mmCIF file of C-alpha atoms in Angstrom:
data_model
loop_
_atom_site.group_PDB
_atom_site.id
_atom_site.type_symbol
_atom_site.label_atom_id
_atom_site.label_comp_id
_atom_site.label_asym_id
_atom_site.label_seq_id
_atom_site.Cartn_x
_atom_site.Cartn_y
_atom_site.Cartn_z
ATOM 1 C CA MET A 1 30.795 -53.788 -20.331
ATOM 2 C CA GLY A 2 30.457 -57.222 -21.895
ATOM 3 C CA THR A 3 32.909 -60.070 -21.636
ATOM 4 C CA SER A 4 34.716 -62.839 -23.409
ATOM 5 C CA VAL A 5 35.296 -66.309 -22.105
ATOM 6 C CA HIS A 6 36.601 -69.691 -23.136
ATOM 7 C CA ALA A 7 33.824 -71.718 -24.730
ATOM 8 C CA ASP A 8 34.090 -74.582 -22.244
ATOM 9 C CA THR A 9 33.109 -72.570 -19.194
ATOM 10 C CA GLY A 10 29.778 -70.904 -18.586
ATOM 11 C CA VAL A 11 31.003 -69.139 -15.463
ATOM 12 C CA ALA A 12 31.909 -65.805 -17.036
ATOM 13 C CA LYS A 13 29.326 -65.592 -19.795
ATOM 14 C CA LYS A 14 27.151 -63.118 -17.905
ATOM 15 C CA SER A 15 29.700 -61.739 -15.480
ATOM 16 C CA PRO A 16 30.025 -57.938 -15.583
ATOM 17 C CA ILE A 17 33.680 -57.731 -16.567
ATOM 18 C CA HIS A 18 35.052 -54.256 -17.251
ATOM 19 C CA GLU A 19 36.697 -53.765 -20.635
ATOM 20 C CA SER A 20 39.983 -52.771 -18.997
ATOM 21 C CA TRP A 21 40.477 -56.313 -17.657
ATOM 22 C CA LYS A 22 39.867 -58.135 -20.939
ATOM 23 C CA PRO A 23 43.516 -58.434 -22.089
ATOM 24 C CA PHE A 24 44.499 -60.039 -18.792
ATOM 25 C CA LEU A 25 41.421 -62.238 -18.434
ATOM 26 C CA ASN A 26 41.309 -63.492 -21.997
ATOM 27 C CA SER A 27 44.971 -64.459 -21.705
ATOM 28 C CA GLU A 28 44.340 -66.394 -18.476
ATOM 29 C CA PHE A 29 41.198 -68.060 -19.840
ATOM 30 C CA GLU A 30 43.272 -69.727 -22.585
ATOM 31 C CA LYS A 31 45.896 -71.232 -20.282
ATOM 32 C CA PRO A 32 45.811 -74.966 -19.481
ATOM 33 C CA TYR A 33 45.266 -74.464 -15.748
ATOM 34 C CA PHE A 34 42.191 -72.324 -16.367
ATOM 35 C CA LYS A 35 40.744 -74.798 -18.851
ATOM 36 C CA ASN A 36 41.079 -77.466 -16.170
ATOM 37 C CA LEU A 37 39.471 -75.129 -13.641
ATOM 38 C CA SER A 38 36.625 -74.471 -16.066
ATOM 39 C CA GLU A 39 35.900 -78.177 -16.429
ATOM 40 C CA PHE A 40 35.903 -78.577 -12.654
ATOM 41 C CA LEU A 41 33.509 -75.640 -12.221
ATOM 42 C CA LYS A 42 31.187 -76.884 -14.937
ATOM 43 C CA ALA A 43 30.792 -80.193 -13.131
ATOM 44 C CA GLU A 44 30.422 -78.506 -9.732
ATOM 45 C CA TYR A 45 27.718 -76.065 -10.871
ATOM 46 C CA ASN A 46 25.866 -78.868 -12.650
ATOM 47 C CA THR A 47 25.808 -81.247 -9.676
ATOM 48 C CA LYS A 48 26.070 -79.172 -6.472
ATOM 49 C CA LYS A 49 25.022 -75.874 -4.934
ATOM 50 C CA ILE A 50 27.889 -73.488 -5.616
ATOM 51 C CA TYR A 51 28.300 -69.856 -4.571
ATOM 52 C CA PRO A 52 28.253 -67.208 -5.835
ATOM 53 C CA PRO A 53 25.859 -67.609 -8.781
ATOM 54 C CA LYS A 54 27.705 -67.982 -12.090
ATOM 55 C CA SER A 55 26.879 -64.439 -13.126
ATOM 56 C CA TYR A 56 28.694 -63.025 -10.077
ATOM 57 C CA VAL A 57 31.904 -65.088 -10.062
ATOM 58 C CA PHE A 58 33.981 -62.389 -11.780
ATOM 59 C CA ARG A 59 32.111 -59.434 -10.322
ATOM 60 C CA ALA A 60 35.285 -58.047 -8.692
ATOM 61 C CA PHE A 61 36.564 -57.442 -12.217
ATOM 62 C CA SER A 62 33.747 -55.027 -12.965
ATOM 63 C CA THR A 63 36.005 -52.555 -11.141
ATOM 64 C CA ASP A 64 37.772 -50.346 -13.693
ATOM 65 C CA LEU A 65 41.403 -51.510 -13.661
ATOM 66 C CA ASP A 66 42.629 -47.977 -14.337
ATOM 67 C CA LYS A 67 40.848 -46.696 -11.222
ATOM 68 C CA VAL A 68 41.996 -49.404 -8.799
ATOM 69 C CA SER A 69 43.826 -47.755 -5.898
ATOM 70 C CA VAL A 70 43.173 -50.299 -3.129
ATOM 71 C CA VAL A 71 43.046 -54.095 -3.262
ATOM 72 C CA ILE A 72 41.491 -55.993 -0.360
ATOM 73 C CA LEU A 73 42.260 -59.701 -0.504
ATOM 74 C CA GLY A 74 40.041 -62.223 1.231
ATOM 75 C CA GLN A 75 39.858 -66.031 1.364
ATOM 76 C CA ASP A 76 36.866 -67.583 -0.403
ATOM 77 C CA PRO A 77 33.214 -66.599 -0.810
ATOM 78 C CA TYR A 78 30.623 -66.890 1.933
ATOM 79 C CA HIS A 79 29.269 -70.443 1.778
ATOM 80 C CA THR A 80 25.752 -69.825 3.112
ATOM 81 C CA PRO A 81 22.662 -69.123 0.967
ATOM 82 C CA GLY A 82 22.109 -65.576 -0.266
ATOM 83 C CA ALA A 83 25.440 -64.177 0.960
ATOM 84 C CA ALA A 84 28.131 -64.447 -1.733
ATOM 85 C CA MET A 85 27.899 -61.731 -4.394
ATOM 86 C CA GLY A 86 31.312 -61.836 -6.061
ATOM 87 C CA LEU A 87 32.936 -59.099 -3.960
ATOM 88 C CA ALA A 88 35.149 -60.171 -1.062
ATOM 89 C CA PHE A 89 33.501 -59.575 2.346
ATOM 90 C CA SER A 90 30.396 -58.035 0.727
ATOM 91 C CA VAL A 91 26.821 -59.349 0.864
ATOM 92 C CA PRO A 92 23.587 -58.119 -0.785
ATOM 93 C CA LYS A 93 21.809 -55.207 0.887
ATOM 94 C CA ASP A 94 19.023 -57.391 2.288
ATOM 95 C CA ALA A 95 21.341 -60.098 3.657
ATOM 96 C CA GLU A 96 22.407 -60.422 7.284
ATOM 97 C CA ILE A 97 25.790 -58.776 7.870
ATOM 98 C CA PRO A 98 28.387 -61.512 8.516
ATOM 99 C CA PRO A 99 30.556 -61.399 11.666
ATOM 100 C CA SER A 100 33.751 -60.690 9.702
ATOM 101 C CA LEU A 101 32.179 -57.650 8.075
ATOM 102 C CA LEU A 102 30.811 -56.428 11.400
ATOM 103 C CA ASN A 103 34.383 -56.535 12.690
ATOM 104 C CA ILE A 104 35.558 -54.588 9.634
ATOM 105 C CA TYR A 105 32.935 -51.928 10.365
ATOM 106 C CA LYS A 106 34.056 -51.830 13.993
ATOM 107 C CA GLU A 107 37.675 -51.272 12.971
ATOM 108 C CA ILE A 108 36.632 -48.512 10.552
ATOM 109 C CA GLU A 109 34.835 -46.660 13.314
ATOM 110 C CA ASP A 110 37.720 -47.131 15.754
ATOM 111 C CA ASP A 111 40.287 -46.172 13.117
ATOM 112 C CA LEU A 112 38.546 -43.200 11.502
ATOM 113 C CA GLY A 113 36.235 -42.031 14.295
ATOM 114 C CA SER A 114 33.076 -42.365 12.209
ATOM 115 C CA PRO A 115 30.964 -45.235 10.865
ATOM 116 C CA SER A 116 31.517 -46.797 7.467
ATOM 117 C CA ILE A 117 29.459 -45.307 4.659
ATOM 118 C CA CYS A 118 28.212 -48.865 4.122
ATOM 119 C CA ALA A 119 27.276 -49.511 7.772
ATOM 120 C CA GLY A 120 23.718 -50.684 8.249
ATOM 121 C CA ALA A 121 23.956 -53.069 5.309
ATOM 122 C CA GLY A 122 26.590 -55.441 4.001
ATOM 123 C CA ASP A 123 26.861 -54.309 0.380
ATOM 124 C CA LEU A 124 30.330 -52.855 -0.259
ATOM 125 C CA SER A 125 29.627 -51.742 -3.822
ATOM 126 C CA ALA A 126 30.196 -48.129 -2.741
ATOM 127 C CA TRP A 127 33.829 -49.026 -2.051
ATOM 128 C CA GLN A 128 34.160 -50.779 -5.402
ATOM 129 C CA GLU A 129 32.842 -47.694 -7.201
ATOM 130 C CA GLN A 130 35.714 -45.702 -5.705
ATOM 131 C CA GLY A 131 38.375 -48.095 -6.977
ATOM 132 C CA VAL A 132 38.572 -50.727 -4.239
ATOM 133 C CA LEU A 133 39.104 -54.186 -5.747
ATOM 134 C CA LEU A 134 37.444 -56.716 -3.418
ATOM 135 C CA LEU A 135 39.111 -59.954 -4.476
ATOM 136 C CA ASN A 136 38.985 -63.353 -2.829
ATOM 137 C CA ASN A 137 41.874 -65.805 -3.109
ATOM 138 C CA VAL A 138 39.404 -68.436 -4.372
ATOM 139 C CA LEU A 139 36.331 -67.230 -6.255
ATOM 140 C CA THR A 140 33.853 -70.080 -5.729
ATOM 141 C CA VAL A 141 32.792 -72.434 -2.934
ATOM 142 C CA GLU A 142 30.395 -75.317 -2.362
ATOM 143 C CA SER A 143 27.439 -74.624 -0.104
ATOM 144 C CA HIS A 144 28.294 -75.020 3.591
ATOM 145 C CA ARG A 145 31.830 -76.252 2.790
ATOM 146 C CA ALA A 146 34.314 -73.452 3.406
ATOM 147 C CA GLY A 147 37.517 -73.877 1.427
ATOM 148 C CA SER A 148 36.034 -76.614 -0.750
ATOM 149 C CA HIS A 149 37.324 -75.108 -4.022
ATOM 150 C CA ARG A 150 40.884 -74.590 -2.906
ATOM 151 C CA GLY A 151 43.589 -76.297 -4.946
ATOM 152 C CA HIS A 152 41.694 -76.376 -8.251
ATOM 153 C CA GLY A 153 43.329 -73.421 -9.990
ATOM 154 C CA TRP A 154 41.808 -70.303 -8.480
ATOM 155 C CA GLU A 155 44.980 -69.574 -6.514
ATOM 156 C CA THR A 156 46.965 -69.531 -9.762
ATOM 157 C CA PHE A 157 44.429 -67.163 -11.276
ATOM 158 C CA THR A 158 44.425 -64.708 -8.385
ATOM 159 C CA GLU A 159 48.210 -64.812 -8.148
ATOM 160 C CA ALA A 160 48.274 -63.791 -11.802
ATOM 161 C CA ALA A 161 45.813 -60.965 -11.080
ATOM 162 C CA VAL A 162 47.991 -59.624 -8.254
ATOM 163 C CA ARG A 163 51.099 -59.832 -10.447
ATOM 164 C CA TYR A 164 49.268 -57.983 -13.214
ATOM 165 C CA LEU A 165 48.220 -55.195 -10.854
ATOM 166 C CA ASN A 166 51.721 -55.028 -9.411
ATOM 167 C CA ASP A 167 53.354 -54.784 -12.831
ATOM 168 C CA THR A 168 50.950 -52.465 -14.652
ATOM 169 C CA ARG A 169 49.981 -49.969 -11.950
ATOM 170 C CA ASP A 170 51.731 -47.717 -9.433
ATOM 171 C CA HIS A 171 50.819 -46.704 -5.866
ATOM 172 C CA ILE A 172 48.228 -49.339 -5.025
ATOM 173 C CA VAL A 173 47.428 -50.190 -1.414
ATOM 174 C CA PHE A 174 47.284 -53.971 -0.944
ATOM 175 C CA ILE A 175 45.371 -54.907 2.222
ATOM 176 C CA LEU A 176 46.094 -58.525 3.119
ATOM 177 C CA TRP A 177 43.877 -60.045 5.815
ATOM 178 C CA GLY A 178 44.633 -63.580 6.954
ATOM 179 C CA ARG A 179 47.019 -66.320 5.886
ATOM 180 C CA ASP A 180 45.610 -66.853 2.390
ATOM 181 C CA ALA A 181 45.827 -63.178 1.520
ATOM 182 C CA ARG A 182 49.255 -62.746 3.091
ATOM 183 C CA SER A 183 50.599 -65.548 0.898
ATOM 184 C CA LYS A 184 50.404 -63.041 -1.968
ATOM 185 C CA LYS A 185 52.859 -60.634 -0.301
ATOM 186 C CA PRO A 186 55.941 -61.890 -2.227
ATOM 187 C CA LEU A 187 54.193 -60.950 -5.495
ATOM 188 C CA ILE A 188 53.982 -57.255 -4.571
ATOM 189 C CA ASP A 189 56.741 -54.688 -5.069
ATOM 190 C CA SER A 190 56.766 -52.717 -1.824
ATOM 191 C CA SER A 191 58.963 -50.030 -3.361
ATOM 192 C CA LYS A 192 56.014 -48.704 -5.376
ATOM 193 C CA HIS A 193 52.981 -50.135 -3.552
ATOM 194 C CA LEU A 194 51.890 -50.160 0.088
ATOM 195 C CA ILE A 195 51.316 -53.506 1.793
ATOM 196 C CA LEU A 196 49.112 -53.531 4.902
ATOM 197 C CA GLU A 197 48.749 -56.958 6.484
ATOM 198 C CA SER A 198 47.123 -58.329 9.605
ATOM 199 C CA ALA A 199 45.075 -61.190 10.971
ATOM 200 C CA HIS A 200 41.747 -61.952 9.305
ATOM 201 C CA PRO A 201 38.686 -60.026 10.615
ATOM 202 C CA SER A 202 36.916 -63.286 11.450
ATOM 203 C CA PRO A 203 35.799 -63.529 15.101
ATOM 204 C CA LEU A 204 38.254 -66.432 15.379
ATOM 205 C CA SER A 205 41.264 -64.198 14.678
ATOM 206 C CA ALA A 206 40.256 -60.529 14.815
ATOM 207 C CA HIS A 207 41.689 -60.087 18.317
ATOM 208 C CA ALA A 208 45.030 -61.537 17.142
ATOM 209 C CA GLY A 209 46.056 -58.425 15.234
ATOM 210 C CA PHE A 210 43.180 -57.221 13.088
ATOM 211 C CA PHE A 211 41.662 -54.909 15.667
ATOM 212 C CA GLY A 212 43.890 -51.892 16.045
ATOM 213 C CA SER A 213 45.727 -52.429 12.747
ATOM 214 C CA LYS A 214 44.241 -49.193 11.319
ATOM 215 C CA PRO A 215 44.359 -50.185 7.642
ATOM 216 C CA PHE A 216 41.816 -47.609 6.535
ATOM 217 C CA SER A 217 43.649 -44.521 7.757
ATOM 218 C CA GLY A 218 46.908 -46.102 6.606
ATOM 219 C CA ALA A 219 45.551 -46.591 3.100
ATOM 220 C CA ASN A 220 44.223 -43.049 2.870
ATOM 221 C CA GLU A 221 47.484 -41.542 4.138
ATOM 222 C CA PHE A 222 49.401 -43.377 1.410
ATOM 223 C CA LEU A 223 46.922 -42.380 -1.314
ATOM 224 C CA ARG A 224 46.925 -38.765 -0.174
ATOM 225 C CA GLY A 225 50.717 -38.735 -0.181
ATOM 226 C CA HIS A 226 50.732 -39.767 -3.834
ATOM 227 C CA GLY A 227 48.124 -37.240 -4.923
ATOM 228 C CA LEU A 228 45.353 -39.837 -5.201
ATOM 229 C CA SER A 229 41.792 -39.656 -3.951
ATOM 230 C CA GLU A 230 41.145 -41.062 -0.481
ATOM 231 C CA ILE A 231 38.564 -43.780 -0.065
ATOM 232 C CA ARG A 232 35.357 -42.908 1.726
ATOM 233 C CA TRP A 233 35.219 -46.010 3.868
#
């Protein structure tokens, strides 16, 4: 795979970025906003406990761009030790499954009538391997301070990523959970992509529209209708 990165940031030096994303990422890395973000992240990683580890920050972009058929947008990484792994909502196999992900698994079983293929652990890499891009709105966070890296440039970066997907691909399912994710809706052309939006799966909001939203069957119906492979959720 390999990667390229602006010299002033160490964040992406070991991140497993897929070759297909390099034109987009290298372009963004050279923009003034990203250079400012890089300086901020350098100071944060040098002086505080930041998640995920540097080598996992861009892990979502190890998904082959040409195979992306579903995008799930989250908020920011888990801010507790050993949880964030660079994929939205996912945690390492040996980590405790977070409440939001437990609610996602519950909705999968209610929606599809069978458990998630990932149930029993919190690692969603099996979804990523099928072309599900698990992207947070903000890609880093300070330990035990949810939302602490908002407003430093990540939102600009992920907006650019959504625009790039919208413009260069057809028939993607965009699953937008929660206010942060739903803010990206105006960037998506609903005439060629499917937008599925609801409340966030957090226990604080899941009963306000996430449960019963049936995004997983909805995504597969759209993909099937366009001759694309369904996701084994």
